[in-house]
Short mmCIF file of C-alpha atoms and ligand atoms in Angstrom, two decimals:
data_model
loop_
_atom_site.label_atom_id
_atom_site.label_comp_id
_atom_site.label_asym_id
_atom_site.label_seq_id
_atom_site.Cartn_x
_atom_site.Cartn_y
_atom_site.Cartn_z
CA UNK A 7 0.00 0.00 0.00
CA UNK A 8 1.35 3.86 -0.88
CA UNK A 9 -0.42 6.24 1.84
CA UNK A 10 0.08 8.76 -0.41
CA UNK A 11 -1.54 7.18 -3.75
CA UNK A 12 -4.43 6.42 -1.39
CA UNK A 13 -4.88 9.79 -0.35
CA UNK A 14 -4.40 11.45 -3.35
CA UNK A 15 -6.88 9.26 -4.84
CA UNK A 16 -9.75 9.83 -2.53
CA UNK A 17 -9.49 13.67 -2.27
CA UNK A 18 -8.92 13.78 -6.26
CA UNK A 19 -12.64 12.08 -6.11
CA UNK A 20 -13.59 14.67 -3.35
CA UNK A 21 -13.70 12.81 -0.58
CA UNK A 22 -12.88 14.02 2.86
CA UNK A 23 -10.77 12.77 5.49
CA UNK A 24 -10.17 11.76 9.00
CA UNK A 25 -7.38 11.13 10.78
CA UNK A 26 -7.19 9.82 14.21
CA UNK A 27 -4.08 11.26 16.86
CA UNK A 28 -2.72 8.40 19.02
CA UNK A 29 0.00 9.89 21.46
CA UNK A 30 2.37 7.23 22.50
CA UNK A 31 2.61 8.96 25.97
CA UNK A 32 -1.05 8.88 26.41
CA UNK A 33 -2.09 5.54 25.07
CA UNK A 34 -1.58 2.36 27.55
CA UNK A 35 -2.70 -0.74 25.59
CA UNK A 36 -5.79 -0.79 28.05
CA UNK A 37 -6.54 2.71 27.05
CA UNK A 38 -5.87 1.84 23.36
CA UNK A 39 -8.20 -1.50 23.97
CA UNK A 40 -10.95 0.70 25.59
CA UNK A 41 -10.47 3.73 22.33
CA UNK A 42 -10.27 1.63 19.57
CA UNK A 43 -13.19 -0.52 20.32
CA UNK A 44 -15.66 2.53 19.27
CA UNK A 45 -17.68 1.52 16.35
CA UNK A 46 -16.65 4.94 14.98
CA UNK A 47 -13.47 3.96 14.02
CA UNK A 48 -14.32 1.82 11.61
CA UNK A 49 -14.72 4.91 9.37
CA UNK A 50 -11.23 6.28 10.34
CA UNK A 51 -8.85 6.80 7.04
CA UNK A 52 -5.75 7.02 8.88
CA UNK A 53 -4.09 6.62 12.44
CA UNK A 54 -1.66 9.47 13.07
CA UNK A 55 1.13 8.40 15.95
CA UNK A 56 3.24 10.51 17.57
CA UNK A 57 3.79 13.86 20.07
CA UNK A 58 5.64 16.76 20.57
CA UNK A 59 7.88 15.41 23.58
CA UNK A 60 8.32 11.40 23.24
CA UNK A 61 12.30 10.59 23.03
CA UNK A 62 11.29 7.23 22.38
CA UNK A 63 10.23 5.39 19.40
CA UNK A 64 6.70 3.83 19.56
CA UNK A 65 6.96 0.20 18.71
CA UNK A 66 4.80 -1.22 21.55
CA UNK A 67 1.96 1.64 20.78
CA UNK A 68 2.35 0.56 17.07
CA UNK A 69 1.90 -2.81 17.81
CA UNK A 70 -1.28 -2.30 20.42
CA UNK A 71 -2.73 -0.47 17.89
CA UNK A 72 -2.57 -3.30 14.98
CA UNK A 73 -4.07 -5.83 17.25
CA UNK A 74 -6.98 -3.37 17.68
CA UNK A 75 -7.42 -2.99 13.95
CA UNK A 76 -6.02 -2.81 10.29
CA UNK A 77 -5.84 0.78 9.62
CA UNK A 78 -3.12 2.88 7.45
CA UNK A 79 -0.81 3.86 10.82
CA UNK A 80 1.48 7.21 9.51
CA UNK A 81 4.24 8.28 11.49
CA UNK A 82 3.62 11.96 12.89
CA UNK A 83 7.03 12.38 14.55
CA UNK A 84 8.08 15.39 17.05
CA UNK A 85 11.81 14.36 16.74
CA UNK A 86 13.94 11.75 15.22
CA UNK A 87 13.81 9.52 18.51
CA UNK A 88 10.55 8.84 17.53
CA UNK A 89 11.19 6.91 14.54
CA UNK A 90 9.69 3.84 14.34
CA UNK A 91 9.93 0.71 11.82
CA UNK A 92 6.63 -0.82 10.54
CA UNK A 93 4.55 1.86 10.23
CA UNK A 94 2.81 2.52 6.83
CA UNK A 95 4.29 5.91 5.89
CA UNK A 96 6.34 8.55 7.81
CA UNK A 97 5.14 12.09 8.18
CA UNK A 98 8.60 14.09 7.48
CA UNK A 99 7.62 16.84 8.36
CA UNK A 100 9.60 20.54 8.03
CA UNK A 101 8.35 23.39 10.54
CA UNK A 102 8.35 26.22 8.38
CA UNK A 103 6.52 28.59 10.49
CA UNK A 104 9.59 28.94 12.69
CA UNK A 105 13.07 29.12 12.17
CA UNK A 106 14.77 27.00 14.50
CA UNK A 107 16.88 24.50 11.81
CA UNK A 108 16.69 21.50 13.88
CA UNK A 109 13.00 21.61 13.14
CA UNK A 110 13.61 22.87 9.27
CA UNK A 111 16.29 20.12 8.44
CA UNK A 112 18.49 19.11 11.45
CA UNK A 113 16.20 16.25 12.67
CA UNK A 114 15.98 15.21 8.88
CA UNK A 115 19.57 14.13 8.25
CA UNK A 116 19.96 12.36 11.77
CA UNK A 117 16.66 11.02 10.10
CA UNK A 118 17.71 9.96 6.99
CA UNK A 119 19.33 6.79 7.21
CA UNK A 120 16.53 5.69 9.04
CA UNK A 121 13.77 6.18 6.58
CA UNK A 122 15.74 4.65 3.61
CA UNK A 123 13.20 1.67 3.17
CA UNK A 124 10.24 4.16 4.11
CA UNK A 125 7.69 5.39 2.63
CA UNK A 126 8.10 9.54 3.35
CA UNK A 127 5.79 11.99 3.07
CA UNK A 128 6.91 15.68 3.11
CA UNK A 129 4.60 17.47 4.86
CA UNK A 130 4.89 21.11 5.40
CA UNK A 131 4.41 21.75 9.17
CA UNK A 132 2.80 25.15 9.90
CA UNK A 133 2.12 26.43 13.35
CA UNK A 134 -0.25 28.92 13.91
CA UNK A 135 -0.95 30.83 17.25
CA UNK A 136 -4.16 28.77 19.01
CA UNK A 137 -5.21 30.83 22.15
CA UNK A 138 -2.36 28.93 24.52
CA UNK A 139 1.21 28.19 24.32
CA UNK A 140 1.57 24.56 22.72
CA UNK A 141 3.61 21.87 23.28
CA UNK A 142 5.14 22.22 20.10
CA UNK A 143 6.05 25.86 20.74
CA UNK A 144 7.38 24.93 23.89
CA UNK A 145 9.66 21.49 22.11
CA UNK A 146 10.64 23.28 18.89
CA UNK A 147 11.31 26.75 20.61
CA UNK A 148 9.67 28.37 17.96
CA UNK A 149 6.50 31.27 17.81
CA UNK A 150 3.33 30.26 15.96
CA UNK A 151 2.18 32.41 13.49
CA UNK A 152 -0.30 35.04 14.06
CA UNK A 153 -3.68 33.60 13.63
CA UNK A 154 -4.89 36.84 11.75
CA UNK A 155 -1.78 37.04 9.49
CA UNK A 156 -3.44 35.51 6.59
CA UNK A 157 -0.85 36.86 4.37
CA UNK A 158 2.08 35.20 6.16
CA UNK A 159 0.27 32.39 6.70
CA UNK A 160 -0.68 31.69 2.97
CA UNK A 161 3.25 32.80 1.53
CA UNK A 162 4.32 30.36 3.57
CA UNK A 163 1.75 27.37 2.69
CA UNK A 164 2.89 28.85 -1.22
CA UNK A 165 6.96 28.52 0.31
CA UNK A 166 6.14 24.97 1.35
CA UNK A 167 4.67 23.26 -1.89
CA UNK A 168 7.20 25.20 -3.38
CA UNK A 169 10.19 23.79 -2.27
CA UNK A 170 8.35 20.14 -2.53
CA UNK A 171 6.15 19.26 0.12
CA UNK A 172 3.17 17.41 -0.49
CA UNK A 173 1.13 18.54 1.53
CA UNK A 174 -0.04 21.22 4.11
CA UNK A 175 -0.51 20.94 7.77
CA UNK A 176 -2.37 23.82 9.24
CA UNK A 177 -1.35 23.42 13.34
CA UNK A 178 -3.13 25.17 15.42
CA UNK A 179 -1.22 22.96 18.47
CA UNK A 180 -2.55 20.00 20.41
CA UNK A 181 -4.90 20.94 22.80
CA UNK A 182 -5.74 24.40 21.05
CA UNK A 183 -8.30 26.46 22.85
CA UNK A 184 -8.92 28.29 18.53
CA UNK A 185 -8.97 25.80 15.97
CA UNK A 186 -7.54 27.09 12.62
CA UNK A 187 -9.91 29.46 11.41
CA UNK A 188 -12.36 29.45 8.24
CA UNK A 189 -10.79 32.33 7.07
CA UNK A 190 -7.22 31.02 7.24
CA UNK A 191 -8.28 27.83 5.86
CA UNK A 192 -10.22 29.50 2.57
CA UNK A 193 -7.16 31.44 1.91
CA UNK A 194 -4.58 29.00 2.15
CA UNK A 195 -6.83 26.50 0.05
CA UNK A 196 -7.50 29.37 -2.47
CA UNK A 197 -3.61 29.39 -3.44
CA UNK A 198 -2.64 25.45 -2.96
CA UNK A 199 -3.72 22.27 -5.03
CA UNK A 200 -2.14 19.87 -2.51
CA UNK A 201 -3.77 17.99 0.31
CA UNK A 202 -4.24 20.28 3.01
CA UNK A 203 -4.15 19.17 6.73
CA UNK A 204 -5.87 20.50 9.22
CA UNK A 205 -5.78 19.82 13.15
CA UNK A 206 -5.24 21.35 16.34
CA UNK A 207 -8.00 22.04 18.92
CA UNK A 208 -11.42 20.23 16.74
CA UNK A 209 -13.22 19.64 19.69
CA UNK A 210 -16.83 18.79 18.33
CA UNK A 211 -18.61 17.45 14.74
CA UNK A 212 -19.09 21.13 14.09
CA UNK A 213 -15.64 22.18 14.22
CA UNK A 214 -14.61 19.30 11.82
CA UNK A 215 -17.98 19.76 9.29
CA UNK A 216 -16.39 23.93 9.37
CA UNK A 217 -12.70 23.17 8.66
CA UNK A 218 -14.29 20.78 5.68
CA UNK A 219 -16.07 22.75 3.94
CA UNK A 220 -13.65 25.77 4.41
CA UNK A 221 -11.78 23.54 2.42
CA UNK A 222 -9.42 20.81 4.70
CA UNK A 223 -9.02 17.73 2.83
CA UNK A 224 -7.74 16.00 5.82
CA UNK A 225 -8.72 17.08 9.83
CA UNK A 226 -6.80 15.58 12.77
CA UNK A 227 -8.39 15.16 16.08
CA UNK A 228 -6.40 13.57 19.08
CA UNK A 229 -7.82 15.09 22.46
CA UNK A 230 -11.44 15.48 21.97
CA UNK A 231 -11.23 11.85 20.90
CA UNK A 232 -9.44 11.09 23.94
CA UNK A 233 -12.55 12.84 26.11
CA UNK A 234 -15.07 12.01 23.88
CA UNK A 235 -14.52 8.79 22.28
CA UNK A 236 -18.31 8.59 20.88
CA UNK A 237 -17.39 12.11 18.89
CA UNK A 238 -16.23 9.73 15.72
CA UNK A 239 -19.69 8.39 15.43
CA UNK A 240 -21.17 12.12 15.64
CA UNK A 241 -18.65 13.39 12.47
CA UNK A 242 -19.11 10.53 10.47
CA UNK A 243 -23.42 11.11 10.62
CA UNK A 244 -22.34 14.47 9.25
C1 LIG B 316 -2.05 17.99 17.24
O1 LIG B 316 -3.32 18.52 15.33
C2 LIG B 316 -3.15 17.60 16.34
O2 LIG B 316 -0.83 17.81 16.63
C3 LIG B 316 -4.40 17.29 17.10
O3 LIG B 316 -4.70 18.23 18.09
O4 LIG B 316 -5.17 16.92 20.14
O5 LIG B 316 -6.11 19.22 19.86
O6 LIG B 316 -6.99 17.32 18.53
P1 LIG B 316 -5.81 17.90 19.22
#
């Protein structure tokens, strides 16, 4: 299987899609047992593992998570500790809305060698300011962008798919008290033809159904999941 092909082939026939957060930190194979049981997630597209401050990689979270059930499992890695063989595709992702070069390319090389028999997404990472300071602020040492710089926000979605990423992540940081705006969404979607990603702070069907149809071909949801496990049954109704 090619995560990518698969994506690209569902949002080419304008399909919309979910992906589910599992944080290795959070996630106890009873937890996991407990989460994944939810009839909702039969209708999940793709598992998303990773967090900001794991120096570990997540091979026992991995493997809880394939005994719970047979879903594309991508790599969303907050360093290169986090690495982990068997996953279906690697998020490598560059943090473009900050300029610390361990997030733009440092992590990468140290990467590299690691990923050779990978499959590796680029992904440009862009964090935008969410109401709170989040843990990826805090790990990467790096300021979001202003939530009402549209401008910036959009050059630098432009920068990203520029320079060869594949697709756009629009961060508005785990546990976000502001998910990414409409606004910033329309705009950014306006100027890019590649899969844009959307998470950070979706805390109800609503929130998902806006950042949709503002034009996210992909939304991420970890923590209201986490609270709210029968949430997955509410979006998918939508
Ligand atoms: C964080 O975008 C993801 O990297 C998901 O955020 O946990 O707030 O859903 P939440």
């Amino acid at each position: 299987m090619n995560v990518f092909n698969t994506i690209i082939e569902k949002v080419s026939q304008g399909k919309k899609l979910f992906a589910l957060l599992v944080d290795p930190e959070k996630s106890s194979a009873e937890h996991l047992k407990t989460l994944l049981v939810n009839p909702g997630v039969a209708d999940v597209d793709l598992i998303l593992l990773g967090g900001s401050t794991l120096e570990a990689s997540s091979e026992k979270t991995l493997s809880d998570i394939r005994q719970q059930i047979d879903k594309p499992v991508v790599l969303f890695p907050g360093n290169v500790s986090q690495i982990t063989a068997g996953v279906d595709a690697v998020f490598f992702l560059s943090l473009i809305s900050g300029r610390n070069p361990e997030f733009l390319i440092g992590n990468h090389v140290k990467a590299a060698p690691l990923l050779k028999d990978m499959e590796v997404i680029p992904v440009a990472y862009i964090l935008i300011d969410g109401g709170r300071v989040s843990a990826t602020q805090e790990v990467t040492k790096t300021l979001p962008l202003p939530s009402d710089d549209i401008e910036r926000i959009v050059d630098t979605a432009v920068a990203g798919k520029m320079l060869g990423h594949k697709m756009v992540y629009l961060e508005a940081g785990s546990g976000a008290l502001n998910p990414i705006s409409p606004s910033v969404i329309r705009a950014v979607r306006e100027q890019l033809d590649v899969p844009l990603i959307v998470g950070g702070g979706l805390k109800s069907s609503a929130d998902v159904a806006l950042a949709y149809s503002s034009g996210a071909d992909i939304v991420v949801v970890g923590n209201a999941f986490e609270t709210n496990p029968a949430l997955l049954s509410d979006i998918f109704s939508l």
